[in-house]
Short mmCIF file of C-alpha atoms and ligand atoms in Angstrom, two decimals:
data_model
loop_
_atom_site.label_atom_id
_atom_site.label_comp_id
_atom_site.label_asym_id
_atom_site.label_seq_id
_atom_site.Cartn_x
_atom_site.Cartn_y
_atom_site.Cartn_z
CA UNK A 1 -10.28 10.96 26.68
CA UNK A 2 -8.23 14.18 26.01
CA UNK A 3 -9.18 16.91 23.80
CA UNK A 4 -6.92 19.91 22.40
CA UNK A 5 -8.45 22.19 20.57
CA UNK A 6 -6.46 23.86 18.51
CA UNK A 7 -6.53 27.95 17.29
CA UNK A 8 -5.12 30.40 15.23
CA UNK A 9 -3.25 33.68 15.01
CA UNK A 10 -2.49 35.37 11.42
CA UNK A 11 0.17 36.44 10.08
CA UNK A 12 -0.34 39.92 10.73
CA UNK A 13 -1.00 38.84 14.76
CA UNK A 14 -4.83 39.02 14.64
CA UNK A 15 -6.77 36.47 15.92
CA UNK A 16 -8.59 34.14 13.72
CA UNK A 17 -12.34 34.89 13.39
CA UNK A 18 -13.53 31.56 13.12
CA UNK A 19 -12.02 30.35 16.08
CA UNK A 20 -12.83 33.06 18.57
CA UNK A 21 -16.40 31.74 17.00
CA UNK A 22 -15.93 28.02 17.84
CA UNK A 23 -14.57 28.82 21.57
CA UNK A 24 -17.36 31.34 21.86
CA UNK A 25 -19.48 29.06 21.21
CA UNK A 26 -18.25 26.44 23.24
CA UNK A 27 -18.62 28.67 26.57
CA UNK A 28 -22.41 29.39 25.12
CA UNK A 29 -22.90 25.69 25.39
CA UNK A 30 -21.22 24.72 28.41
CA UNK A 31 -18.45 22.75 26.83
CA UNK A 32 -15.84 24.50 27.41
CA UNK A 33 -14.89 22.37 30.59
CA UNK A 34 -14.45 19.68 28.17
CA UNK A 35 -11.57 20.68 26.19
CA UNK A 36 -8.49 19.51 27.89
CA UNK A 37 -5.49 22.03 26.32
CA UNK A 38 -6.03 24.38 23.89
CA UNK A 39 -3.00 25.23 21.48
CA UNK A 40 -2.06 28.26 19.50
CA UNK A 41 -1.07 27.56 16.00
CA UNK A 42 0.79 31.35 15.39
CA UNK A 43 1.06 31.62 11.19
CA UNK A 44 4.36 34.19 12.55
CA UNK A 45 6.01 30.97 14.50
CA UNK A 46 6.66 27.92 12.78
CA UNK A 47 7.01 26.10 15.75
CA UNK A 48 4.69 27.09 18.15
CA UNK A 49 2.67 24.04 19.62
CA UNK A 50 0.14 24.47 17.32
CA UNK A 51 1.24 24.44 14.02
CA UNK A 52 3.41 21.56 15.27
CA UNK A 53 0.59 19.73 15.95
CA UNK A 54 -0.90 20.91 13.01
CA UNK A 55 2.26 19.15 10.65
CA UNK A 56 2.69 16.07 13.30
CA UNK A 57 -1.26 15.12 11.75
CA UNK A 58 -1.01 16.49 8.19
CA UNK A 59 -4.14 19.34 8.97
CA UNK A 60 -3.92 22.49 7.23
CA UNK A 61 -6.78 24.82 8.61
CA UNK A 62 -7.48 25.80 11.65
CA UNK A 63 -9.54 25.74 14.39
CA UNK A 64 -9.09 21.63 14.60
CA UNK A 65 -9.37 19.49 17.79
CA UNK A 66 -7.52 15.93 18.44
CA UNK A 67 -8.92 13.62 20.14
CA UNK A 68 -7.24 11.66 21.90
CA UNK A 69 -8.56 7.83 23.42
CA UNK A 70 -6.81 5.21 24.95
CA UNK A 71 -5.35 2.41 22.69
CA UNK A 72 -6.92 4.29 19.96
CA UNK A 73 -5.32 6.34 17.19
CA UNK A 74 -6.26 10.00 17.74
CA UNK A 75 -9.31 11.64 15.62
CA UNK A 76 -8.94 14.60 14.15
CA UNK A 77 -11.87 16.98 13.76
CA UNK A 78 -12.17 20.48 11.34
CA UNK A 79 -15.61 20.34 11.43
CA UNK A 80 -16.92 22.24 14.88
CA UNK A 81 -20.50 20.82 14.55
CA UNK A 82 -19.32 17.55 13.65
CA UNK A 83 -16.84 17.49 16.87
CA UNK A 84 -20.32 18.35 18.61
CA UNK A 85 -22.30 15.76 17.26
CA UNK A 86 -19.72 12.68 17.23
CA UNK A 87 -17.83 13.75 20.35
CA UNK A 88 -19.50 15.91 22.89
CA UNK A 89 -23.44 14.41 21.66
CA UNK A 90 -25.21 17.25 21.16
CA UNK A 91 -27.51 17.49 18.46
CA UNK A 92 -26.92 19.31 15.50
CA UNK A 93 -28.44 19.34 12.15
CA UNK A 94 -26.91 17.56 9.12
CA UNK A 95 -27.63 20.90 7.39
CA UNK A 96 -26.02 22.75 9.40
CA UNK A 97 -22.54 20.74 9.45
CA UNK A 98 -22.70 20.94 5.66
CA UNK A 99 -23.36 24.41 6.13
CA UNK A 100 -20.45 24.50 8.20
CA UNK A 101 -18.07 22.50 5.48
CA UNK A 102 -19.85 24.81 2.44
CA UNK A 103 -18.29 28.28 4.38
CA UNK A 104 -14.86 26.65 6.06
CA UNK A 105 -13.93 25.16 2.44
CA UNK A 106 -14.32 27.54 -0.94
CA UNK A 107 -12.79 25.26 -2.56
CA UNK A 108 -15.36 23.18 -3.04
CA UNK A 109 -17.74 25.91 -4.76
CA UNK A 110 -16.38 24.35 -7.84
CA UNK A 111 -17.04 20.66 -7.97
CA UNK B 1 -1.09 -1.95 -3.88
CA UNK B 2 1.30 0.94 -1.62
CA UNK B 3 -1.48 3.39 -0.61
CA UNK B 4 -1.52 2.44 2.83
CA UNK B 5 1.92 4.46 2.89
CA UNK B 6 1.56 7.24 0.88
CA UNK B 7 2.77 10.50 3.03
CA UNK B 8 1.19 12.84 0.74
CA UNK B 9 3.08 15.39 1.98
CA UNK B 10 6.46 14.45 0.52
CA UNK B 11 4.57 12.80 -2.77
CA UNK B 12 3.13 16.70 -3.05
CA UNK B 13 6.56 18.40 -3.79
CA UNK B 14 7.06 15.67 -6.54
CA UNK B 15 4.01 15.59 -8.03
CA UNK B 16 3.31 19.75 -8.27
CA UNK B 17 5.76 19.74 -10.79
CA UNK B 18 4.24 16.75 -12.75
CA UNK B 19 1.98 17.23 -15.78
CA UNK B 20 -2.06 15.64 -15.15
CA UNK B 21 -1.83 13.00 -17.28
CA UNK B 22 1.36 11.98 -15.15
CA UNK B 23 -0.72 12.60 -11.72
CA UNK B 24 -3.81 10.79 -13.22
CA UNK B 25 -1.39 7.83 -13.97
CA UNK B 26 -0.42 7.86 -10.82
CA UNK B 27 -3.57 8.06 -9.21
CA UNK B 28 -4.65 4.84 -11.43
CA UNK B 29 -1.56 2.80 -10.32
CA UNK B 30 -2.25 3.68 -6.45
CA UNK B 31 -5.80 2.88 -5.98
CA UNK B 32 -8.22 0.72 -7.52
CA UNK B 33 -11.29 1.89 -6.10
CA UNK B 34 -11.06 5.31 -7.08
CA UNK B 35 -13.60 7.92 -8.87
CA UNK B 36 -13.38 11.23 -10.89
CA UNK B 37 -15.47 13.99 -9.88
CA UNK B 38 -17.17 16.15 -12.63
CA UNK B 39 -19.48 18.93 -12.75
CA UNK B 40 -20.40 18.88 -16.17
CA UNK B 41 -18.05 21.74 -17.60
CA UNK B 42 -14.28 21.72 -18.88
CA UNK B 43 -13.17 19.48 -16.02
CA UNK B 44 -14.30 17.02 -18.55
CA UNK B 45 -10.14 16.82 -19.83
CA UNK B 46 -10.44 14.62 -16.51
CA UNK B 47 -12.50 11.96 -17.65
CA UNK B 48 -10.33 12.42 -20.97
CA UNK B 49 -7.18 11.62 -19.51
CA UNK B 50 -8.53 8.74 -16.76
CA UNK B 51 -10.18 7.12 -19.52
CA UNK B 52 -7.04 7.15 -21.76
CA UNK B 53 -5.27 5.21 -19.15
CA UNK B 54 -8.30 2.96 -17.66
CA UNK B 55 -11.23 2.70 -19.74
CA UNK B 56 -13.64 1.82 -17.06
CA UNK B 57 -13.31 4.63 -14.99
CA UNK B 58 -15.62 5.11 -12.56
CA UNK B 59 -17.25 8.87 -12.77
CA UNK B 60 -19.73 10.66 -10.15
CA UNK B 61 -21.85 13.98 -11.43
CA UNK B 62 -23.00 16.02 -8.47
CA UNK B 63 -26.95 16.78 -9.74
CA UNK B 64 -28.03 19.77 -7.82
CA UNK B 65 -31.53 19.34 -9.54
CA UNK B 66 -30.61 23.16 -10.50
CA UNK B 67 -28.22 22.75 -13.04
CA UNK B 68 -28.68 23.91 -17.21
CA UNK B 69 -30.49 21.39 -19.61
CA UNK B 70 -27.21 21.94 -22.05
CA UNK B 71 -25.70 20.88 -18.63
CA UNK B 72 -27.22 17.37 -18.47
CA UNK B 73 -26.80 16.64 -22.30
CA UNK B 74 -23.85 17.44 -21.78
CA UNK B 75 -23.15 14.45 -19.14
CA UNK B 76 -25.57 12.25 -21.83
CA UNK B 77 -22.96 13.12 -24.46
CA UNK B 78 -19.92 11.95 -22.45
CA UNK B 79 -21.62 9.32 -20.84
CA UNK B 80 -21.98 7.90 -24.50
CA UNK B 81 -18.50 9.16 -26.16
CA UNK B 82 -16.63 7.45 -23.80
CA UNK B 83 -18.84 4.55 -22.64
CA UNK B 84 -18.32 5.39 -18.92
CA UNK B 85 -20.03 4.36 -15.79
CA UNK B 86 -21.28 7.78 -14.77
CA UNK B 87 -22.85 7.96 -11.24
CA UNK B 88 -25.21 10.73 -10.91
CA UNK B 89 -26.34 11.58 -7.41
CA UNK B 90 -28.90 13.37 -6.22
CA UNK B 91 -29.47 15.04 -2.56
CA UNK B 92 -30.96 14.17 0.25
CA UNK B 93 -34.88 14.48 -0.47
CA UNK B 94 -36.18 14.92 3.19
CA UNK B 95 -33.23 17.76 3.69
CA UNK B 96 -34.11 19.20 0.06
CA UNK B 97 -38.13 19.05 1.21
CA UNK B 98 -37.37 20.67 4.30
CA UNK B 99 -34.89 23.59 3.22
CA UNK B 100 -37.46 24.19 -0.10
CA UNK B 101 -40.31 24.45 2.74
CA UNK B 102 -39.05 26.82 4.71
CA UNK B 103 -36.65 29.31 2.47
CA UNK B 104 -38.22 28.76 -0.83
CA UNK B 105 -36.57 27.45 -3.93
CA UNK B 106 -34.02 31.02 -4.05
CA UNK B 107 -32.78 31.34 -0.77
CA UNK B 108 -29.10 31.64 -1.79
CA UNK B 109 -29.62 34.99 -2.87
CA UNK B 110 -30.74 36.32 0.30
CA UNK B 111 -28.68 34.10 2.62
CA UNK B 112 -25.86 32.63 0.53
CA UNK B 113 -25.11 29.66 -1.41
CA UNK B 114 -23.56 27.52 1.27
CA UNK B 115 -26.88 26.03 2.86
CA UNK B 116 -28.33 25.25 -0.63
CA UNK B 117 -24.60 23.65 -1.93
CA UNK B 118 -24.28 22.25 1.45
CA UNK B 119 -27.80 20.24 0.91
CA UNK B 120 -27.65 19.50 -2.88
CA UNK B 121 -23.95 18.91 -3.53
CA UNK B 122 -21.66 18.50 -0.03
CA UNK B 123 -24.28 16.17 1.77
CA UNK B 124 -24.31 13.85 -1.92
CA UNK B 125 -20.50 14.18 -2.29
CA UNK B 126 -19.51 13.31 1.47
CA UNK B 127 -21.85 9.84 1.23
CA UNK B 128 -20.18 8.96 -2.34
CA UNK B 129 -16.80 9.44 -0.99
CA UNK B 130 -17.71 7.41 2.06
CA UNK B 131 -17.41 4.52 -0.40
CA UNK B 132 -14.04 5.27 -2.08
CA UNK B 133 -10.45 5.49 -0.96
CA UNK B 134 -9.29 8.40 -3.35
CA UNK B 135 -11.25 10.50 -5.74
CA UNK B 136 -9.88 13.36 -8.32
CA UNK B 137 -11.69 16.59 -8.48
CA UNK B 138 -10.94 19.21 -11.45
CA UNK B 139 -9.71 22.22 -8.81
CA UNK B 140 -7.36 24.24 -10.20
CA UNK B 141 -5.03 27.37 -8.23
CA UNK B 142 -6.44 29.71 -10.95
CA UNK B 143 -10.26 29.69 -10.26
CA UNK B 144 -10.40 31.36 -7.38
CA UNK B 145 -6.95 33.77 -6.80
CA UNK B 146 -6.77 34.43 -3.24
CA UNK B 147 -8.69 31.09 -2.00
CA UNK B 148 -6.80 28.34 -3.86
CA UNK B 149 -2.99 29.23 -3.96
CA UNK B 150 -2.19 26.38 -1.88
CA UNK B 151 -3.78 23.47 -4.09
CA UNK B 152 -2.05 20.91 -3.90
CA UNK B 153 -2.17 17.73 -6.26
CA UNK B 154 -2.69 15.33 -3.72
CA UNK B 155 -3.80 15.76 0.14
CA UNK B 156 -5.19 13.48 2.86
CA UNK B 157 -8.75 14.90 2.86
CA UNK B 158 -9.51 13.86 6.39
CA UNK B 159 -12.78 16.14 5.79
CA UNK B 160 -14.28 13.54 3.92
CA UNK B 161 -12.39 10.76 4.93
CA UNK B 162 -14.64 6.75 6.50
CA UNK B 163 -13.69 7.72 10.58
CA UNK B 164 -11.68 4.42 10.22
CA UNK B 165 -10.41 4.75 6.79
CA UNK B 166 -8.12 7.17 4.73
CA UNK B 167 -9.07 9.29 1.42
CA UNK B 168 -6.83 10.54 -1.04
CA UNK B 169 -7.92 13.47 -3.16
CA UNK B 170 -6.20 14.50 -6.46
CA UNK B 171 -6.09 17.77 -7.87
CA UNK B 172 -4.14 16.98 -11.07
CA UNK B 173 -5.64 20.23 -12.87
CA UNK B 174 -4.05 22.56 -9.52
CA UNK B 175 -1.51 24.30 -11.33
CA UNK B 176 -3.02 24.60 -14.76
CA UNK B 177 -4.36 27.44 -16.13
CA UNK B 178 -7.83 27.35 -17.77
CA UNK B 179 -5.84 28.58 -21.18
CA UNK B 180 -4.11 25.28 -20.98
CA UNK B 181 -7.11 23.42 -19.81
CA UNK B 182 -9.03 24.62 -23.14
CA UNK B 183 -5.81 24.14 -24.93
CA UNK B 184 -6.27 20.80 -24.65
CA UNK B 185 -9.56 20.59 -25.26
CA UNK B 186 -8.77 21.73 -28.63
CA UNK B 187 -6.05 19.80 -29.49
CA UNK B 188 -7.38 16.84 -28.31
CA UNK B 189 -11.04 16.96 -29.56
CA UNK B 190 -12.50 16.48 -26.49
CA UNK B 191 -16.26 17.38 -26.25
CA UNK B 192 -17.39 20.44 -24.03
CA UNK B 193 -20.70 21.95 -22.67
CA UNK B 194 -21.93 24.41 -25.24
CA UNK B 195 -22.90 27.10 -22.64
CA UNK B 196 -19.17 27.53 -22.75
CA UNK B 197 -19.56 28.72 -26.20
CA UNK B 198 -22.00 31.27 -24.76
CA UNK B 199 -19.48 33.42 -22.67
CA UNK B 200 -20.27 31.25 -19.65
CA UNK B 201 -16.71 30.24 -17.95
CA UNK B 202 -17.13 28.62 -15.40
CA UNK B 203 -20.49 26.12 -15.22
CA UNK B 204 -22.72 25.50 -11.65
CA UNK B 205 -26.09 25.57 -11.18
CA UNK B 206 -28.45 27.84 -13.70
CA UNK B 207 -29.49 30.34 -11.20
CA UNK B 208 -26.27 31.01 -9.63
CA UNK B 209 -24.19 31.20 -12.98
CA UNK B 210 -23.76 33.67 -15.75
CA UNK B 211 -21.65 34.78 -18.58
CA UNK B 212 -18.37 37.02 -18.31
CA UNK B 213 -17.39 39.48 -20.58
CA UNK B 214 -13.53 40.26 -21.71
CA UNK B 215 -11.16 40.95 -18.31
CA UNK B 216 -13.71 39.51 -16.11
CA UNK B 217 -12.78 36.51 -13.91
CA UNK B 218 -14.19 33.34 -13.90
CA UNK B 219 -15.46 33.40 -10.45
CA UNK B 220 -17.44 36.78 -10.90
CA UNK B 221 -19.81 34.26 -13.23
CA UNK B 222 -20.69 32.55 -9.67
CA UNK B 223 -22.57 33.76 -6.73
CA UNK B 224 -22.00 37.35 -8.32
CA UNK B 225 -24.47 39.16 -5.71
CA UNK B 226 -22.29 37.36 -2.51
CA UNK B 227 -19.44 39.82 -1.70
CA UNK B 228 -16.27 38.86 -1.74
CA UNK B 229 -15.72 36.69 1.72
CA UNK B 230 -12.14 36.81 3.51
CA UNK B 231 -11.09 33.10 3.46
CA UNK B 232 -8.65 32.67 6.67
CA UNK B 233 -9.63 29.50 7.75
CA UNK B 234 -6.28 27.26 6.29
CA UNK B 235 -2.90 27.25 7.87
CA UNK B 236 -0.36 29.02 5.54
CA UNK B 237 1.21 26.44 3.96
CA UNK B 238 4.93 27.05 4.13
CA UNK B 239 4.00 26.69 7.95
CA UNK B 240 2.26 23.29 8.28
CA UNK B 241 4.99 21.53 5.97
S1 SF4 C 1 -24.80 26.48 -7.31
FE1 SF4 C 1 -27.08 27.37 -6.59
S2 SF4 C 1 -28.16 26.47 -6.91
FE2 SF4 C 1 -26.76 25.19 -7.03
S3 SF4 C 1 -26.74 24.08 -5.23
FE3 SF4 C 1 -25.12 26.03 -5.03
S4 SF4 C 1 -26.26 27.69 -4.15
FE4 SF4 C 1 -27.83 25.77 -4.64
#
C-alpha cells in the first residue's frame, strides 16, 4: 500500500491551515510514518505535482489522500477522519467525521 | 445507460450554459436511480421541473426534527400536489440522543452548527446517497458569495459515493439567481413555503433561520451568530480543470 498526501499552498503563497492541522494530527498520532509521499498543490502553479494529481483524480479540495493498493484502483480520501478510520484503522467517532464533513463543505449548509 | 462513461469535468463546461430544465432532462435521461434533494424551500422548483419530465421522480427531505411547522406542512402539500414519493429522512436516534444528552438542544449557539448539522443532516444524507447513482440539489452560486462561486452543474461526488461505486451530483440551479428562481415559481404558479411571505428568504431549521430585511444577503438569515469563516479547502477551480 502506498499513501500519498497532497497539501496545498494558497494563491498568496501561504500554507493551507487545514493541511497544517492534518499534518499536526498525523504527527501527534504517530501516523506520519505511514505516509509515503507528500505532494504540494501550489495554486500559483497549475503544473505543481499536487495539482496534477488532483486533476488526474478530479479532486477539487485539499488536503487529500491517495491510497494505492496493488491490483486495485486508487482510493481518494478528502475526509481526514474517514481516511484514519478506513485506512489507518484508528477508532474515530462517526459524529466527529460528520462534523468534519460539514466544516469542510460549506455548500452543504443549504441542503 | 452511459453514465459510467461520463466525464463530469468536460460535461460541466457544456452544462454551465444550459438551462436548469435541460440539466435535469440530461440527468434523468442518464440515470434511472436518481433522487432529488428537497429542503422544503424554494428548491421546490426542482421537484416541479423533474416531475414534468418524470412524474414518478423520487424525492427526499432531511427532516432534522427542528424544521418549522410551516415547512412540514409545505412538504405534505408538495407530496399531494405532485403525487411524488417523498422519503423523509430522520437522524440516527442514538447519535442524536448522545449529542443532546451531552450538549443540550441548542449547542449550535455555543459551538457552531457543524456538529448538530452533521448528525441531523449529513448522517442521514450519506446513508441515503449510498442507495443511488445520482442526486439533484438546489445549490446555487449566489446563496453564499465567496464560498459557492465554484459550484459545478455536474460533478463527481467523491464525498458521498459508495466505496466501490460512483455518485454523480447535479446542481441545475447553480447559475440561477434567487430572483430567477422566484420569477419561475410565480410564472409557473408553483406552491411555495408560506414562510417566504413573512420575510424568510433562505429556510432551514427553526432555531437557525430568521427573516431578513431589504438589502440583506440571504445568508444573513442563517446561523447569523457565527462569524463568517474563511473557506480555503477548495482547490482553485482554474487550476484543477
Ligand atoms: S440548522 Fe441548526 S438545528 Fe438544524 S441541523 Fe443545523 S445546527 Fe441543527
